[in-house]
Amino acid sequence: WRGERSCLNAISDTVGRPTPPPPPSTLGNFLLSSMVFSRIVVTLTVLCCTGLNTGVTSSMAPNKMAVQGLAGDYNETLAKVAVKWAAATYCCGTLGHGCDDWSCPSCDGSMETVVFSHSSTDANGFVGYDSDTNIIVVAFAGTDPLSIQNWIDDIDIIKVDYPPCSAAGLDGCKVDQGFYNAYNSVQDDVRSAVASFSADHPSAKLYVTGHSLGAAMSMLAALDLSDQGFLIDALYNFGQPRTGNEAFVDYYNMKTINTARITHHHDPVPHLPMESWRFHHEPTEVYYNEFSTSYTVCDGSGEDPKCSDANLLDVNLVDHLTYMKYNFITNYLKCKL
């Protein structure tokens, strides 16, 4: 961790974004949703029984040289730190404890935190400041990992207008109603905490992250904070569902936020809501193999047919609940103790 923290000080720029492939067939969409719902309980059972490793193994150990590439390169060292920030959110608010005093299982180093939570929208997370690395972090939790089947079954596919697009002269921007309502329920808390930390530490870098539902909220937060005049140094999130339509992605791309939308092997959540429902991912996807030993930085379409979209049936919830070899289920259960 000390090596990761020292490398963070050297991070300035991360991912650039280098048009969309055709959507999957209607049959493919039907099969995906059916298989996800029928096998989700099985994969959760496997995950809880296998007791996967909760830490980053030596094969994924950070290398200082890895963060000294050209501006715009994907930064795996940052991703390994960001996944722990995302995991820490499952100890926040209504989900668990240990986030407020930074004593949770993934709470490495030191962090002064402001916790936000809204029970009716499942929005939980924190805004934190790390004095050792001079970093402000905005992080969002996903749904209770033990109830994720219910969340997928009940996923909201209703699209609503995204008003900031109109102000920028763009028409037709739509976002998922559920994700938008979730972020709006904690928006004031997030803005206030970021403004306070930024005023106290004007040279601090600002990173945004999240997992699952929290990944969708992290995208909305990065966009909102950018609209408020804050410089987002990077958005790195994990297992993000599609958040809006293609016009919304065009608006997001106008902000040139350094983005790594990290996906893992056969994680089904990045396939929801489906493309056939006119949802679209933002770039840049970074696609990891089954054991997270290698990755592909995907093209700038957001829907690279050679990455996660190459899999017709992504039905493995283990892949959704394990990112960068970090087990979100084990972490969450420790947050509940």
Tab-separated table of N, CA, C and O in Angstrom, residues 137-195:
chain	number	residue	atom	x	y	z
A	137	VAL	N	-11.352	12.192	-2.674
A	137	VAL	CA	-11.997	11.021	-3.265
A	137	VAL	C	-13.508	11.130	-3.093
A	137	VAL	O	-13.990	11.438	-1.997
A	138	VAL	N	-14.242	10.885	-4.166
A	138	VAL	CA	-15.702	10.764	-4.109
A	138	VAL	C	-16.017	9.331	-4.518
A	138	VAL	O	-15.666	8.903	-5.628
A	139	ALA	N	-16.657	8.575	-3.637
A	139	ALA	CA	-16.859	7.143	-3.887
A	139	ALA	C	-18.294	6.738	-3.555
A	139	ALA	O	-18.851	7.187	-2.546
A	140	PHE	N	-18.855	5.869	-4.401
A	140	PHE	CA	-20.251	5.451	-4.286
A	140	PHE	C	-20.356	3.937	-4.188
A	140	PHE	O	-19.695	3.202	-4.936
A	141	ALA	N	-21.222	3.479	-3.281
A	141	ALA	CA	-21.479	2.051	-3.118
A	141	ALA	C	-22.546	1.577	-4.088
A	141	ALA	O	-23.413	2.351	-4.527
A	142	GLY	N	-22.507	0.291	-4.369
A	142	GLY	CA	-23.592	-0.337	-5.100
A	142	GLY	C	-24.675	-0.807	-4.143
A	142	GLY	O	-24.667	-0.498	-2.951
A	143	THR	N	-25.604	-1.558	-4.685
A	143	THR	CA	-26.655	-2.164	-3.870
A	143	THR	C	-26.050	-3.206	-2.935
A	143	THR	O	-25.000	-3.769	-3.211
A	144	ASP	N	-26.705	-3.440	-1.824
A	144	ASP	CA	-26.322	-4.513	-0.905
A	144	ASP	C	-25.970	-5.759	-1.732
A	144	ASP	O	-26.818	-6.299	-2.445
A	145	PRO	N	-24.704	-6.233	-1.680
A	145	PRO	CA	-24.313	-7.382	-2.516
A	145	PRO	C	-25.151	-8.625	-2.286
A	145	PRO	O	-25.289	-9.454	-3.191
A	146	LEU	N	-25.734	-8.783	-1.092
A	146	LEU	CA	-26.555	-9.960	-0.816
A	146	LEU	C	-27.950	-9.832	-1.410
A	146	LEU	O	-28.711	-10.798	-1.431
A	147	SER	N	-28.303	-8.631	-1.901
A	147	SER	CA	-29.626	-8.401	-2.491
A	147	SER	C	-29.527	-8.018	-3.958
A	147	SER	O	-30.485	-7.509	-4.534
A	148	ILE	N	-28.392	-8.270	-4.572
A	148	ILE	CA	-28.190	-7.778	-5.929
A	148	ILE	C	-29.116	-8.462	-6.932
A	148	ILE	O	-29.479	-7.894	-7.956
A	149	GLN	N	-29.555	-9.681	-6.634
A	149	GLN	CA	-30.502	-10.334	-7.542
A	149	GLN	C	-31.777	-9.507	-7.640
A	149	GLN	O	-32.316	-9.296	-8.730
A	150	ASN	N	-32.272	-9.021	-6.502
A	150	ASN	CA	-33.486	-8.203	-6.518
A	150	ASN	C	-33.264	-6.931	-7.320
A	150	ASN	O	-34.149	-6.473	-8.050
A	151	TRP	N	-32.061	-6.341	-7.185
A	151	TRP	CA	-31.780	-5.098	-7.912
A	151	TRP	C	-31.795	-5.341	-9.417
A	151	TRP	O	-32.359	-4.553	-10.181
A	152	ILE	N	-31.201	-6.452	-9.870
A	152	ILE	CA	-31.183	-6.746	-11.303
A	152	ILE	C	-32.591	-7.063	-11.793
A	152	ILE	O	-33.011	-6.610	-12.861
A	153	ASP	N	-33.342	-7.831	-11.015
A	153	ASP	CA	-34.711	-8.164	-11.412
A	153	ASP	C	-35.568	-6.913	-11.563
A	153	ASP	O	-36.437	-6.841	-12.431
A	154	ASP	N	-35.326	-5.918	-10.694
A	154	ASP	CA	-36.171	-4.724	-10.646
A	154	ASP	C	-35.523	-3.514	-11.311
A	154	ASP	O	-35.969	-2.389	-11.110
A	155	ILE	N	-34.475	-3.723	-12.120
A	155	ILE	CA	-33.746	-2.602	-12.677
A	155	ILE	C	-34.682	-1.680	-13.457
A	155	ILE	O	-35.538	-2.127	-14.221
A	156	ASP	N	-34.526	-0.397	-13.204
A	156	ASP	CA	-35.387	0.624	-13.791
A	156	ASP	C	-34.879	0.945	-15.191
A	156	ASP	O	-33.732	1.355	-15.366
A	157	ILE	N	-35.728	0.794	-16.207
A	157	ILE	CA	-35.304	1.101	-17.575
A	157	ILE	C	-36.020	2.333	-18.099
A	157	ILE	O	-35.973	2.612	-19.301
A	158	ILE	N	-36.661	3.090	-17.227
A	158	ILE	CA	-37.338	4.317	-17.646
A	158	ILE	C	-36.299	5.415	-17.806
A	158	ILE	O	-35.508	5.687	-16.901
A	159	LYS	N	-36.285	6.062	-18.971
A	159	LYS	CA	-35.356	7.155	-19.220
A	159	LYS	C	-36.040	8.494	-18.991
A	159	LYS	O	-37.211	8.672	-19.346
A	160	VAL	N	-35.285	9.427	-18.399
A	160	VAL	CA	-35.780	10.775	-18.163
A	160	VAL	C	-34.786	11.769	-18.755
A	160	VAL	O	-33.631	11.435	-19.024
A	161	ASP	N	-35.254	13.002	-18.946
A	161	ASP	CA	-34.392	14.043	-19.502
A	161	ASP	C	-33.236	14.356	-18.552
A	161	ASP	O	-33.383	14.292	-17.326
A	162	TYR	N	-32.111	14.718	-19.155
A	162	TYR	CA	-30.963	15.174	-18.382
A	162	TYR	C	-30.780	16.662	-18.675
A	162	TYR	O	-30.201	17.043	-19.706
A	163	PRO	N	-31.296	17.544	-17.799
A	163	PRO	CA	-31.386	18.985	-18.102
A	163	PRO	C	-30.079	19.676	-18.477
A	163	PRO	O	-30.101	20.571	-19.347
A	164	PRO	N	-28.920	19.343	-17.887
A	164	PRO	CA	-27.703	20.077	-18.263
A	164	PRO	C	-27.382	20.017	-19.757
A	164	PRO	O	-26.710	20.912	-20.280
A	165	CYS	N	-27.845	18.990	-20.444
A	165	CYS	CA	-27.582	18.901	-21.888
A	165	CYS	C	-28.208	20.075	-22.631
A	165	CYS	O	-27.601	20.641	-23.545
A	166	SER	N	-29.431	20.428	-22.265
A	166	SER	CA	-30.120	21.530	-22.939
A	166	SER	C	-29.349	22.826	-22.786
A	166	SER	O	-29.250	23.628	-23.720
A	167	ALA	N	-28.799	23.033	-21.599
A	167	ALA	CA	-28.020	24.244	-21.351
A	167	ALA	C	-26.781	24.297	-22.233
A	167	ALA	O	-26.264	25.375	-22.540
A	168	ALA	N	-26.298	23.129	-22.651
A	168	ALA	CA	-25.115	23.064	-23.515
A	168	ALA	C	-25.479	23.040	-24.995
A	168	ALA	O	-24.604	22.906	-25.849
A	169	GLY	N	-26.772	23.163	-25.281
A	169	GLY	CA	-27.212	23.201	-26.661
A	169	GLY	C	-27.408	21.843	-27.300
A	169	GLY	O	-27.526	21.736	-28.515
A	170	LEU	N	-27.471	20.782	-26.478
A	170	LEU	CA	-27.701	19.438	-26.994
A	170	LEU	C	-29.127	19.003	-26.684
A	170	LEU	O	-29.663	19.310	-25.616
A	171	ASP	N	-29.716	18.285	-27.589
A	171	ASP	CA	-31.083	17.796	-27.401
A	171	ASP	C	-31.080	16.274	-27.307
A	171	ASP	O	-30.214	15.600	-27.857
A	172	GLY	N	-32.078	15.756	-26.614
A	172	GLY	CA	-32.313	14.317	-26.602
A	172	GLY	C	-31.541	13.536	-25.573
A	172	GLY	O	-31.552	12.306	-25.608
A	173	CYS	N	-30.864	14.212	-24.618
A	173	CYS	CA	-30.111	13.482	-23.599
A	173	CYS	C	-31.061	12.826	-22.605
A	173	CYS	O	-31.894	13.501	-21.986
A	174	LYS	N	-30.915	11.536	-22.424
A	174	LYS	CA	-31.746	10.784	-21.491
A	174	LYS	C	-30.861	9.947	-20.580
A	174	LYS	O	-29.824	9.429	-21.006
A	175	VAL	N	-31.289	9.802	-19.328
A	175	VAL	CA	-30.595	8.947	-18.374
A	175	VAL	C	-31.602	8.038	-17.689
A	175	VAL	O	-32.803	8.326	-17.656
A	176	ASP	N	-31.087	6.960	-17.128
A	176	ASP	CA	-31.935	6.042	-16.379
A	176	ASP	C	-32.513	6.761	-15.158
A	176	ASP	O	-31.776	7.361	-14.373
A	177	GLN	N	-33.813	6.673	-14.997
A	177	GLN	CA	-34.493	7.377	-13.916
A	177	GLN	C	-33.997	6.962	-12.536
A	177	GLN	O	-33.780	7.801	-11.652
A	178	GLY	N	-33.799	5.663	-12.338
A	178	GLY	CA	-33.384	5.180	-11.030
A	178	GLY	C	-32.004	5.665	-10.649
A	178	GLY	O	-31.768	6.105	-9.522
A	179	PHE	N	-31.050	5.598	-11.588
A	179	PHE	CA	-29.695	6.062	-11.305
A	179	PHE	C	-29.684	7.572	-11.043
A	179	PHE	O	-28.982	8.053	-10.150
A	180	TYR	N	-30.444	8.292	-11.849
A	180	TYR	CA	-30.490	9.755	-11.721
A	180	TYR	C	-31.098	10.164	-10.378
A	180	TYR	O	-30.582	11.047	-9.684
A	181	ASN	N	-32.185	9.503	-9.983
A	181	ASN	CA	-32.803	9.810	-8.690
A	181	ASN	C	-31.867	9.473	-7.535
A	181	ASN	O	-31.823	10.198	-6.527
A	182	ALA	N	-31.143	8.369	-7.673
A	182	ALA	CA	-30.215	7.969	-6.610
A	182	ALA	C	-29.139	9.031	-6.417
A	182	ALA	O	-28.840	9.425	-5.286
A	183	TYR	N	-28.533	9.482	-7.530
A	183	TYR	CA	-27.503	10.509	-7.371
A	183	TYR	C	-28.092	11.820	-6.848
A	183	TYR	O	-27.514	12.466	-5.960
A	184	ASN	N	-29.237	12.211	-7.374
A	184	ASN	CA	-29.843	13.477	-6.932
A	184	ASN	C	-30.167	13.475	-5.446
A	184	ASN	O	-30.178	14.536	-4.807
A	185	SER	N	-30.421	12.302	-4.875
A	185	SER	CA	-30.772	12.238	-3.451
A	185	SER	C	-29.593	12.598	-2.553
A	185	SER	O	-29.790	12.951	-1.383
A	186	VAL	N	-28.373	12.496	-3.061
A	186	VAL	CA	-27.192	12.837	-2.256
A	186	VAL	C	-26.356	13.933	-2.921
A	186	VAL	O	-25.270	14.260	-2.455
A	187	GLN	N	-26.866	14.504	-3.988
A	187	GLN	CA	-26.103	15.495	-4.759
A	187	GLN	C	-25.641	16.669	-3.906
A	187	GLN	O	-24.474	17.080	-3.972
A	188	ASP	N	-26.531	17.228	-3.103
A	188	ASP	CA	-26.170	18.381	-2.286
A	188	ASP	C	-25.061	18.043	-1.299
A	188	ASP	O	-24.137	18.840	-1.082
A	189	ASP	N	-25.137	16.844	-0.706
A	189	ASP	CA	-24.103	16.416	0.244
A	189	ASP	C	-22.753	16.261	-0.452
A	189	ASP	O	-21.708	16.647	0.089
A	190	VAL	N	-22.772	15.681	-1.646
A	190	VAL	CA	-21.529	15.468	-2.390
A	190	VAL	C	-20.911	16.807	-2.786
A	190	VAL	O	-19.712	17.056	-2.575
A	191	ARG	N	-21.719	17.667	-3.367
A	191	ARG	CA	-21.211	18.980	-3.783
A	191	ARG	C	-20.624	19.746	-2.599
A	191	ARG	O	-19.545	20.351	-2.697
A	192	SER	N	-21.352	19.735	-1.485
A	192	SER	CA	-20.915	20.485	-0.309
A	192	SER	C	-19.587	19.977	0.221
A	192	SER	O	-18.676	20.761	0.544
A	193	ALA	N	-19.450	18.653	0.320
A	193	ALA	CA	-18.216	18.076	0.861
A	193	ALA	C	-17.036	18.322	-0.073
A	193	ALA	O	-15.927	18.639	0.386
A	194	VAL	N	-17.253	18.181	-1.383
A	194	VAL	CA	-16.171	18.431	-2.336
A	194	VAL	C	-15.758	19.903	-2.289
A	194	VAL	O	-14.561	20.230	-2.297
A	195	ALA	N	-16.739	20.795	-2.209
A	195	ALA	CA	-16.429	22.221	-2.139
A	195	ALA	C	-15.633	22.553	-0.890
A	195	ALA	O	-14.679	23.339	-0.927
